[in-house]
């Protein structure tokens, strides 16, 4: 019995390491003083971080990613929240069809989606444009907004909307002042997922990039296949820190909101 | 700001107050795919009146209330407020423009807002200035006796306090009509009794028209100016509480409102061998009982428990205006201010007597007694074989 428990703990520990090791190994890699990716590093330096911030292709790709991800966050959160509201008020066949369509980007293989986007964007002259990136990433991010918002809406007491109407609030006022504040944790979670989805998207981005407009993951991919200098590890480390920080902030905000109730 | 100022302000507002709205339902019907919720309901609710829609669950009372609120679009018929059509099969004025207030059974307070913010919500929709809003919120909290609770969140309040906040929220903008959907249904008995009186006091203070839905007949009798009794999607009777109690027009109303003894038997109207002009007779347990009103066919003679008296055999009152029946006492339930006697008639049917303290007959379970009542204290109605199923 005791032995079984100990074995279970060891097994869970191993699974945990297995899950985070690839991410954590990047941190020491990025701090090497060597010009190649060696683990464990023999000497320490922040020169690859300096390189990241001074090389215009790296910092340019970083800002492109931030810009795209922020725009995707805004658009996907607005559209996804509206879609979730619609879905939770629909029944029958229409619901099945709409649900399937909205969630399809999670099911369709990324490479298929990428080729389709590339072909369409070519004829529309959207390849290598900010608008193209935002459009493609928004579609990919949409399910990650719809799911948490819809989950939150299903737990929402619709009688509050009747009460609001009886008190003189129209549909839009009710949505703004009653429904939205109460599903805000779901919207916040959705917004965060949307940002992260866009920020680390690579397959579609590889197809619709141009030499003049690259996102950070695209730059990292092309850098690894050309010259394997540890700047890529520095970039990866910063992505890890950024996304982890975002998740922690969102978790904290969500917890604080539910306590206030 | 001082509460007295707010109270004076509210008094001023009252002086200017518009009276309650008038509501007219004309042949209102609501059908769903598989059922008819309300069927040809017509009702006039007078300005400032406390009207209760009373009935068992599924009788159509809540659907009627929701039609008045605008949450339900009728299949046919019209709804008028102060003579203006606000609802019909083609739609109508949306709920938020109907100048109504509504109190729900489960309070429906906004959980993310404080008590003050909840009460200020309808004022914000009406673009009331911030200062004025604060005054009105303070006055409304005074009215429901919750001053000092403004900064709390709903989940920090008890059920009774939450419902009083809901009432404050629905009266703060002085709607002309206040709709209440079983507002006391989720509260315990003691709190319910107290809040009933509070609601009655607030109604008297405001002059607003109240439309109140309940399945609790005691509550309906305590609160209402008039009661509409619903059964199976239709209105059985509209009347003041004492009209419903003393002169029920259907057996359903007699059974649903208050306790009663129902004596079923073949009725024969006067002129065909009856008791006197305008009267009827009813055959029961081998006797011929006298009954007011002319009716022939399957009859049900209804007598309220405090109108029945119990006597030792041979000591019962006699005369043309009295009826008597033999019975056996089964149970005596002492209630302090009164005593309830459950009796059994020779044909096995039950009878119920309520005696006031100080006037108790000297009987105990097992005694053979005689039941007596004045003919004028009974009501003869057509029998309705489905009534027992409908009442419960």
CSV table of C-alpha atoms in Angstrom, one decimal, chain B:
chain,number,residue,atom,x,y,z
B,1,UNK,CA,-27.0,62.9,3.4
B,2,UNK,CA,-29.6,62.7,6.3
B,3,UNK,CA,-32.3,60.1,6.0
B,4,UNK,CA,-35.0,62.5,7.1
B,5,UNK,CA,-34.2,64.7,4.1
B,6,UNK,CA,-34.6,61.7,1.8
B,7,UNK,CA,-37.9,60.7,3.5
B,8,UNK,CA,-39.2,64.3,3.1
B,9,UNK,CA,-38.1,64.1,-0.5
B,10,UNK,CA,-40.0,60.8,-1.0
B,11,UNK,CA,-43.1,62.3,0.6
B,12,UNK,CA,-42.8,65.1,-2.0
B,13,UNK,CA,-42.4,62.6,-4.7
B,14,UNK,CA,-45.5,60.8,-3.4
B,15,UNK,CA,-47.6,64.0,-3.5
B,16,UNK,CA,-46.7,64.2,-7.2
B,17,UNK,CA,-46.9,60.5,-7.7
B,18,UNK,CA,-48.8,59.2,-10.6
B,19,UNK,CA,-51.4,56.7,-9.5
B,20,UNK,CA,-51.1,53.1,-10.4
B,21,UNK,CA,-51.6,51.8,-13.9
B,22,UNK,CA,-54.8,50.1,-15.2
B,23,UNK,CA,-54.3,46.8,-16.9
B,24,UNK,CA,-56.9,45.1,-19.2
B,25,UNK,CA,-56.6,41.6,-20.5
B,26,UNK,CA,-58.9,40.9,-23.4
B,27,UNK,CA,-59.3,37.2,-24.4
B,28,UNK,CA,-55.7,36.5,-23.8
B,29,UNK,CA,-54.6,33.1,-25.0
B,30,UNK,CA,-51.1,31.5,-25.1
B,31,UNK,CA,-50.7,28.1,-26.9
B,32,UNK,CA,-47.5,26.2,-27.1
B,33,UNK,CA,-46.8,23.3,-29.5
B,34,UNK,CA,-48.1,20.7,-27.0
B,35,UNK,CA,-50.2,22.6,-24.5
B,36,UNK,CA,-52.4,25.7,-23.9
B,37,UNK,CA,-51.0,27.7,-21.0
B,38,UNK,CA,-53.7,30.3,-20.8
B,39,UNK,CA,-57.1,30.1,-22.6
B,40,UNK,CA,-59.2,33.1,-23.2
B,41,UNK,CA,-58.3,35.0,-20.1
B,42,UNK,CA,-60.1,38.4,-19.6
B,43,UNK,CA,-59.5,40.5,-16.6
B,44,UNK,CA,-59.6,44.2,-15.6
B,45,UNK,CA,-57.1,45.3,-13.0
B,46,UNK,CA,-58.0,48.7,-11.6
B,47,UNK,CA,-55.5,51.5,-10.9
B,48,UNK,CA,-53.9,51.1,-7.5
B,49,UNK,CA,-55.5,47.7,-6.9
B,50,UNK,CA,-53.8,44.7,-5.2
B,51,UNK,CA,-54.8,41.9,-7.6
B,52,UNK,CA,-53.6,38.4,-6.9
B,53,UNK,CA,-53.5,35.6,-9.5
B,54,UNK,CA,-54.1,32.5,-7.4
B,55,UNK,CA,-54.0,28.9,-8.6
B,56,UNK,CA,-52.2,25.5,-8.4
B,57,UNK,CA,-49.0,25.1,-10.4
B,58,UNK,CA,-49.6,24.9,-14.1
B,59,UNK,CA,-52.9,26.8,-13.9
B,60,UNK,CA,-51.6,29.7,-16.1
B,61,UNK,CA,-51.1,32.4,-13.5
B,62,UNK,CA,-47.4,32.8,-14.1
B,63,UNK,CA,-47.9,32.8,-17.9
B,64,UNK,CA,-50.5,35.6,-17.4
B,65,UNK,CA,-48.0,37.6,-15.3
B,66,UNK,CA,-45.3,37.1,-17.9
B,67,UNK,CA,-47.6,38.3,-20.6
B,68,UNK,CA,-48.3,41.5,-18.7
B,69,UNK,CA,-44.5,41.9,-18.2
B,70,UNK,CA,-43.9,41.3,-21.9
B,71,UNK,CA,-41.8,38.1,-21.5
B,72,UNK,CA,-44.5,36.1,-23.2
B,73,UNK,CA,-46.2,37.0,-26.5
B,74,UNK,CA,-49.8,35.9,-26.6
B,75,UNK,CA,-51.1,33.7,-29.3
B,76,UNK,CA,-54.2,35.8,-29.5
B,77,UNK,CA,-56.0,38.5,-27.5
B,78,UNK,CA,-54.9,41.9,-26.4
B,79,UNK,CA,-53.2,43.5,-23.4
B,80,UNK,CA,-53.9,47.1,-22.6
B,81,UNK,CA,-52.2,49.5,-20.1
B,82,UNK,CA,-54.2,52.6,-19.3
B,83,UNK,CA,-56.3,51.9,-22.4
B,84,UNK,CA,-53.3,51.7,-24.7
B,85,UNK,CA,-52.5,48.4,-26.4
B,86,UNK,CA,-49.1,47.2,-25.3
B,87,UNK,CA,-49.3,43.5,-26.2
B,88,UNK,CA,-50.9,41.2,-28.8
B,89,UNK,CA,-50.1,38.3,-31.1
B,90,UNK,CA,-48.1,40.7,-33.4
B,91,UNK,CA,-45.8,41.7,-30.5
B,92,UNK,CA,-46.0,45.0,-28.6
B,93,UNK,CA,-44.1,47.2,-26.4
B,94,UNK,CA,-40.9,45.4,-25.2
B,95,UNK,CA,-40.6,44.7,-21.5
B,96,UNK,CA,-38.1,47.5,-20.8
B,97,UNK,CA,-40.5,50.2,-22.1
B,98,UNK,CA,-43.6,49.0,-20.2
B,99,UNK,CA,-43.1,51.0,-17.0
B,100,UNK,CA,-43.4,47.9,-14.9
B,101,UNK,CA,-41.4,46.6,-11.9
B,102,UNK,CA,-41.0,42.9,-11.3
B,103,UNK,CA,-40.0,40.9,-8.2
B,104,UNK,CA,-39.0,37.3,-8.9
B,105,UNK,CA,-39.3,34.2,-6.6
B,106,UNK,CA,-35.5,33.8,-6.6
B,107,UNK,CA,-34.8,37.5,-6.1
B,108,UNK,CA,-32.7,37.8,-9.3
B,109,UNK,CA,-30.4,40.4,-7.7
B,110,UNK,CA,-27.3,41.2,-9.8
B,111,UNK,CA,-24.5,39.3,-7.9
B,112,UNK,CA,-21.7,41.6,-9.1
B,113,UNK,CA,-23.3,44.8,-7.8
B,114,UNK,CA,-23.8,46.0,-4.2
B,115,UNK,CA,-27.2,46.6,-2.8
B,116,UNK,CA,-27.0,50.3,-3.7
B,117,UNK,CA,-25.9,49.5,-7.2
B,118,UNK,CA,-28.7,47.0,-7.7
B,119,UNK,CA,-31.3,49.6,-6.5
B,120,UNK,CA,-29.7,52.3,-8.6
B,121,UNK,CA,-29.7,50.1,-11.7
B,122,UNK,CA,-33.2,51.1,-13.0
B,123,UNK,CA,-32.4,54.7,-12.2
B,124,UNK,CA,-29.3,54.5,-14.3
B,125,UNK,CA,-31.3,53.1,-17.2
B,126,UNK,CA,-33.6,56.2,-16.9
B,127,UNK,CA,-30.6,58.5,-16.8
B,128,UNK,CA,-31.4,59.9,-13.4
B,129,UNK,CA,-28.6,62.3,-12.2
B,130,UNK,CA,-26.1,60.9,-9.7
B,131,UNK,CA,-27.2,63.0,-6.7
B,132,UNK,CA,-30.9,62.3,-7.3
B,133,UNK,CA,-30.0,58.6,-7.7
B,134,UNK,CA,-28.4,58.5,-4.3
B,135,UNK,CA,-31.4,60.2,-2.6
B,136,UNK,CA,-33.9,57.8,-4.2
B,137,UNK,CA,-31.8,54.8,-3.3
B,138,UNK,CA,-31.6,55.9,0.3
B,139,UNK,CA,-35.3,56.5,0.4
B,140,UNK,CA,-36.1,53.1,-1.1
B,141,UNK,CA,-33.8,51.4,1.4
B,142,UNK,CA,-35.7,53.2,4.1
B,143,UNK,CA,-39.0,52.0,2.7
B,144,UNK,CA,-37.9,48.3,2.9
B,145,UNK,CA,-36.2,49.0,6.3
B,146,UNK,CA,-32.7,48.1,5.1
B,147,UNK,CA,-30.9,51.4,5.7
B,148,UNK,CA,-27.2,50.8,6.2
B,149,UNK,CA,-27.1,47.7,4.0
B,150,UNK,CA,-26.3,49.6,0.8
B,151,UNK,CA,-22.6,48.6,0.6
B,152,UNK,CA,-23.1,44.9,1.0
B,153,UNK,CA,-23.3,42.4,-1.8
B,154,UNK,CA,-26.4,40.2,-2.2
B,155,UNK,CA,-24.6,37.0,-1.1
B,156,UNK,CA,-23.9,38.7,2.2
B,157,UNK,CA,-27.7,39.0,2.9
B,158,UNK,CA,-30.3,36.5,4.1
B,159,UNK,CA,-33.1,35.4,1.8
B,160,UNK,CA,-35.6,37.8,3.3
B,161,UNK,CA,-33.2,40.7,3.1
B,162,UNK,CA,-32.4,39.9,-0.5
B,163,UNK,CA,-36.1,39.8,-1.4
B,164,UNK,CA,-36.5,43.2,0.3
B,165,UNK,CA,-33.7,44.6,-1.8
B,166,UNK,CA,-35.4,43.2,-4.9
B,167,UNK,CA,-38.6,45.0,-3.8
B,168,UNK,CA,-36.7,48.3,-3.2
B,169,UNK,CA,-35.1,47.9,-6.7
B,170,UNK,CA,-38.5,47.5,-8.3
B,171,UNK,CA,-40.2,50.4,-6.6
B,172,UNK,CA,-37.3,53.0,-6.6
B,173,UNK,CA,-38.3,54.3,-10.0
B,174,UNK,CA,-42.0,54.3,-9.1
B,175,UNK,CA,-43.3,52.1,-11.9
B,176,UNK,CA,-47.1,52.3,-12.3
B,177,UNK,CA,-47.4,48.6,-12.0
B,178,UNK,CA,-45.5,46.1,-9.8
B,179,UNK,CA,-45.6,42.5,-10.8
B,180,UNK,CA,-44.6,39.9,-8.2
B,181,UNK,CA,-44.1,36.2,-9.0
B,182,UNK,CA,-44.4,34.1,-5.8
B,183,UNK,CA,-41.9,36.5,-4.1
B,184,UNK,CA,-42.2,34.8,-0.7
B,185,UNK,CA,-42.1,31.2,-2.1
B,186,UNK,CA,-38.5,30.5,-1.2
B,187,UNK,CA,-38.8,31.9,2.4
B,188,UNK,CA,-39.7,30.1,5.7
B,189,UNK,CA,-43.2,30.6,7.2
B,190,UNK,CA,-42.4,33.1,9.9
B,191,UNK,CA,-40.5,35.4,7.5
B,192,UNK,CA,-43.3,35.0,5.0
B,193,UNK,CA,-45.9,36.2,7.4
B,194,UNK,CA,-43.9,39.3,8.3
B,195,UNK,CA,-43.0,40.1,4.7
B,196,UNK,CA,-46.7,39.8,3.7
B,197,UNK,CA,-47.5,42.6,6.1
B,198,UNK,CA,-44.5,44.6,4.7
B,199,UNK,CA,-45.7,44.2,1.1
B,200,UNK,CA,-49.2,45.3,2.2
B,201,UNK,CA,-47.8,48.4,3.9
B,202,UNK,CA,-45.6,49.3,0.9
B,203,UNK,CA,-48.7,48.9,-1.4
B,204,UNK,CA,-50.7,51.2,0.8
B,205,UNK,CA,-47.8,53.7,0.8
B,206,UNK,CA,-47.2,53.8,-2.9
B,207,UNK,CA,-50.5,53.6,-4.5
B,208,UNK,CA,-49.0,51.4,-7.3
B,209,UNK,CA,-51.0,48.7,-8.9
B,210,UNK,CA,-49.8,45.3,-7.6
B,211,UNK,CA,-50.2,42.1,-9.5
B,212,UNK,CA,-49.2,39.2,-7.3
B,213,UNK,CA,-48.9,35.5,-8.3
B,214,UNK,CA,-49.2,32.8,-5.6
B,215,UNK,CA,-50.4,29.3,-5.1
B,216,UNK,CA,-50.9,30.0,-1.4
B,217,UNK,CA,-54.6,30.8,-0.7
B,218,UNK,CA,-53.9,32.2,2.8
B,219,UNK,CA,-51.4,34.7,1.3
B,220,UNK,CA,-54.0,35.7,-1.4
B,221,UNK,CA,-56.7,36.3,1.2
B,222,UNK,CA,-54.3,38.4,3.5
B,223,UNK,CA,-52.9,40.6,0.8
B,224,UNK,CA,-55.4,41.2,-1.9
B,225,UNK,CA,-58.1,43.7,-2.8
B,226,UNK,CA,-59.3,41.1,-5.3
B,227,UNK,CA,-58.2,37.6,-6.3
B,228,UNK,CA,-58.5,35.9,-9.7
B,229,UNK,CA,-58.6,32.2,-9.2
B,230,UNK,CA,-56.9,30.2,-12.1
B,231,UNK,CA,-57.5,26.6,-13.0
B,232,UNK,CA,-56.4,24.8,-16.2
B,233,UNK,CA,-55.5,28.1,-18.0
B,234,UNK,CA,-58.8,29.8,-17.3
B,235,UNK,CA,-60.1,32.2,-14.7
B,236,UNK,CA,-62.7,30.5,-12.5
B,237,UNK,CA,-63.7,33.5,-10.5
B,238,UNK,CA,-62.6,37.1,-9.8
B,239,UNK,CA,-63.6,38.6,-6.5
B,240,UNK,CA,-62.7,40.1,-3.1
B,241,UNK,CA,-61.3,37.6,-0.6
B,242,UNK,CA,-64.6,37.4,1.3
B,243,UNK,CA,-66.6,36.9,-1.9
B,244,UNK,CA,-64.4,34.0,-2.8
B,245,UNK,CA,-64.7,32.5,0.6
B,246,UNK,CA,-68.4,33.2,1.2
B,247,UNK,CA,-69.8,32.9,-2.3
B,248,UNK,CA,-67.6,30.7,-4.4
B,249,UNK,CA,-69.0,30.4,-7.9
B,250,UNK,CA,-67.5,27.0,-8.7
B,251,UNK,CA,-66.7,24.0,-6.7
B,252,UNK,CA,-63.0,24.4,-7.6
B,253,UNK,CA,-62.9,27.8,-6.0
B,254,UNK,CA,-64.7,26.5,-2.9
B,255,UNK,CA,-62.2,23.7,-2.6
B,256,UNK,CA,-59.1,25.8,-3.4
B,257,UNK,CA,-59.9,28.8,-1.2
B,258,UNK,CA,-60.3,27.8,2.4
B,259,UNK,CA,-61.5,24.6,3.9
B,260,UNK,CA,-64.9,23.3,3.3
B,261,UNK,CA,-67.2,20.3,3.7
B,262,UNK,CA,-68.6,19.2,0.3
B,263,UNK,CA,-71.9,17.3,0.3
B,264,UNK,CA,-72.5,15.7,-3.1
B,265,UNK,CA,-75.9,14.5,-4.2
B,266,UNK,CA,-78.8,14.8,-6.7
B,267,UNK,CA,-80.2,18.4,-6.6
B,268,UNK,CA,-83.7,19.4,-7.5
B,269,UNK,CA,-84.7,23.0,-8.1
B,270,UNK,CA,-87.7,24.5,-6.3
B,271,UNK,CA,-91.0,24.2,-8.1
B,272,UNK,CA,-90.3,20.6,-8.9
B,273,UNK,CA,-91.0,19.7,-5.3
B,274,UNK,CA,-88.3,21.8,-3.6
B,275,UNK,CA,-88.2,23.6,-0.3
B,276,UNK,CA,-89.3,27.1,-1.1
B,277,UNK,CA,-89.2,29.9,-3.6
B,278,UNK,CA,-85.7,30.1,-5.3
B,279,UNK,CA,-84.4,27.2,-3.3
B,280,UNK,CA,-83.4,23.6,-4.1
B,281,UNK,CA,-83.2,20.3,-2.3
B,282,UNK,CA,-80.3,17.8,-2.2
B,283,UNK,CA,-80.5,14.2,-1.4
B,284,UNK,CA,-77.8,13.1,1.0
B,285,UNK,CA,-77.5,10.0,3.3
B,286,UNK,CA,-81.2,9.3,2.9
B,287,UNK,CA,-82.2,12.8,3.9
B,288,UNK,CA,-83.4,15.8,1.9
B,289,UNK,CA,-81.3,18.8,2.6
B,290,UNK,CA,-82.4,22.4,1.8
B,291,UNK,CA,-80.1,24.5,-0.2
B,292,UNK,CA,-80.2,28.1,-1.5
B,293,UNK,CA,-80.3,28.8,-5.2
B,294,UNK,CA,-82.0,26.9,-8.0
B,295,UNK,CA,-80.1,23.9,-9.4
B,296,UNK,CA,-81.0,20.6,-10.8
B,297,UNK,CA,-78.7,17.7,-11.5
B,298,UNK,CA,-75.5,16.6,-9.8
B,299,UNK,CA,-75.0,19.1,-7.0
B,300,UNK,CA,-72.4,19.9,-4.4
B,301,UNK,CA,-73.5,21.7,-1.2
B,302,UNK,CA,-70.5,23.6,0.3
B,303,UNK,CA,-70.4,24.6,3.9
B,304,UNK,CA,-67.4,26.3,5.6
B,305,UNK,CA,-66.1,24.7,8.8
B,306,UNK,CA,-67.0,27.5,11.1
B,307,UNK,CA,-70.6,27.5,9.8
B,308,UNK,CA,-71.1,24.0,10.9
B,309,UNK,CA,-71.9,23.1,14.5
B,310,UNK,CA,-71.9,19.8,16.4
B,311,UNK,CA,-74.6,18.8,18.8
B,312,UNK,CA,-75.5,15.8,21.0
B,313,UNK,CA,-78.1,13.6,19.3
B,314,UNK,CA,-81.6,15.1,19.9
B,315,UNK,CA,-80.2,18.5,21.0
B,316,UNK,CA,-79.7,19.9,17.5
B,317,UNK,CA,-81.5,23.1,16.4
B,318,UNK,CA,-84.7,22.6,14.5
B,319,UNK,CA,-86.7,24.7,11.9
B,320,UNK,CA,-87.1,25.4,8.3
B,321,UNK,CA,-83.9,27.3,8.0
B,322,UNK,CA,-81.7,24.5,9.4
B,323,UNK,CA,-80.2,21.4,7.9
B,324,UNK,CA,-79.0,18.5,10.0
B,325,UNK,CA,-77.0,15.3,9.3
B,326,UNK,CA,-75.8,12.5,11.6
B,327,UNK,CA,-72.1,12.0,11.9
B,328,UNK,CA,-69.3,10.3,14.0
B,329,UNK,CA,-66.4,12.3,15.4
B,330,UNK,CA,-63.1,10.9,14.2
B,331,UNK,CA,-60.5,13.3,15.4
B,332,UNK,CA,-60.4,16.5,17.5
B,333,UNK,CA,-57.4,18.8,16.9
B,334,UNK,CA,-56.9,21.5,19.5
B,335,UNK,CA,-55.3,24.6,18.0
B,336,UNK,CA,-55.5,27.0,21.0
B,337,UNK,CA,-57.8,29.7,19.6
B,338,UNK,CA,-59.9,27.1,17.9
B,339,UNK,CA,-60.6,23.4,17.6
B,340,UNK,CA,-60.9,21.4,14.4
B,341,UNK,CA,-63.2,18.4,14.4
B,342,UNK,CA,-62.9,15.8,11.6
B,343,UNK,CA,-66.1,13.8,11.2
B,344,UNK,CA,-67.4,11.0,9.1
B,345,UNK,CA,-70.9,10.9,7.6
B,346,UNK,CA,-73.0,7.7,7.3
B,347,UNK,CA,-72.1,7.4,3.6
B,348,UNK,CA,-68.4,7.5,4.5
B,349,UNK,CA,-67.8,11.1,3.3
B,350,UNK,CA,-65.7,13.5,5.5
B,351,UNK,CA,-66.9,16.7,7.2
B,352,UNK,CA,-64.9,19.4,8.9
B,353,UNK,CA,-66.0,21.7,11.7
B,354,UNK,CA,-64.1,24.6,13.3
B,355,UNK,CA,-65.2,25.8,16.7
B,356,UNK,CA,-63.9,28.9,18.5
B,357,UNK,CA,-62.3,28.5,21.9
B,358,UNK,CA,-64.9,29.1,24.6
B,359,UNK,CA,-67.6,27.5,22.4
B,360,UNK,CA,-66.4,24.0,22.2
B,361,UNK,CA,-69.1,21.3,22.2
B,362,UNK,CA,-68.6,18.5,24.7
B,363,UNK,CA,-67.6,15.8,22.3
B,364,UNK,CA,-64.7,13.4,21.8
B,365,UNK,CA,-63.6,11.0,19.1
B,366,UNK,CA,-66.1,8.1,18.6
B,367,UNK,CA,-69.1,10.1,19.7
B,368,UNK,CA,-72.3,9.9,17.6
B,369,UNK,CA,-73.4,13.5,17.0
B,370,UNK,CA,-75.6,15.6,14.8
B,371,UNK,CA,-74.1,18.2,12.4
B,372,UNK,CA,-76.2,21.4,11.9
B,373,UNK,CA,-76.0,24.5,9.7
B,374,UNK,CA,-78.2,27.3,8.5
B,375,UNK,CA,-79.5,26.9,4.9
B,376,UNK,CA,-78.3,30.5,4.2
B,377,UNK,CA,-74.7,29.6,5.3
B,378,UNK,CA,-74.3,27.0,2.5
B,379,UNK,CA,-73.7,27.4,-1.2
B,380,UNK,CA,-75.1,25.0,-3.8
B,381,UNK,CA,-72.8,24.5,-6.8
B,382,UNK,CA,-72.8,22.1,-9.8
B,383,UNK,CA,-70.7,19.0,-9.0
B,384,UNK,CA,-67.4,18.8,-10.9
B,385,UNK,CA,-66.0,15.2,-10.9
B,386,UNK,CA,-62.4,16.4,-11.8
B,387,UNK,CA,-62.2,19.0,-9.0
B,388,UNK,CA,-60.2,16.9,-6.5
B,389,UNK,CA,-57.4,16.2,-9.1
B,390,UNK,CA,-57.3,19.9,-10.1
B,391,UNK,CA,-57.1,21.2,-6.5
B,392,UNK,CA,-54.0,19.2,-5.6
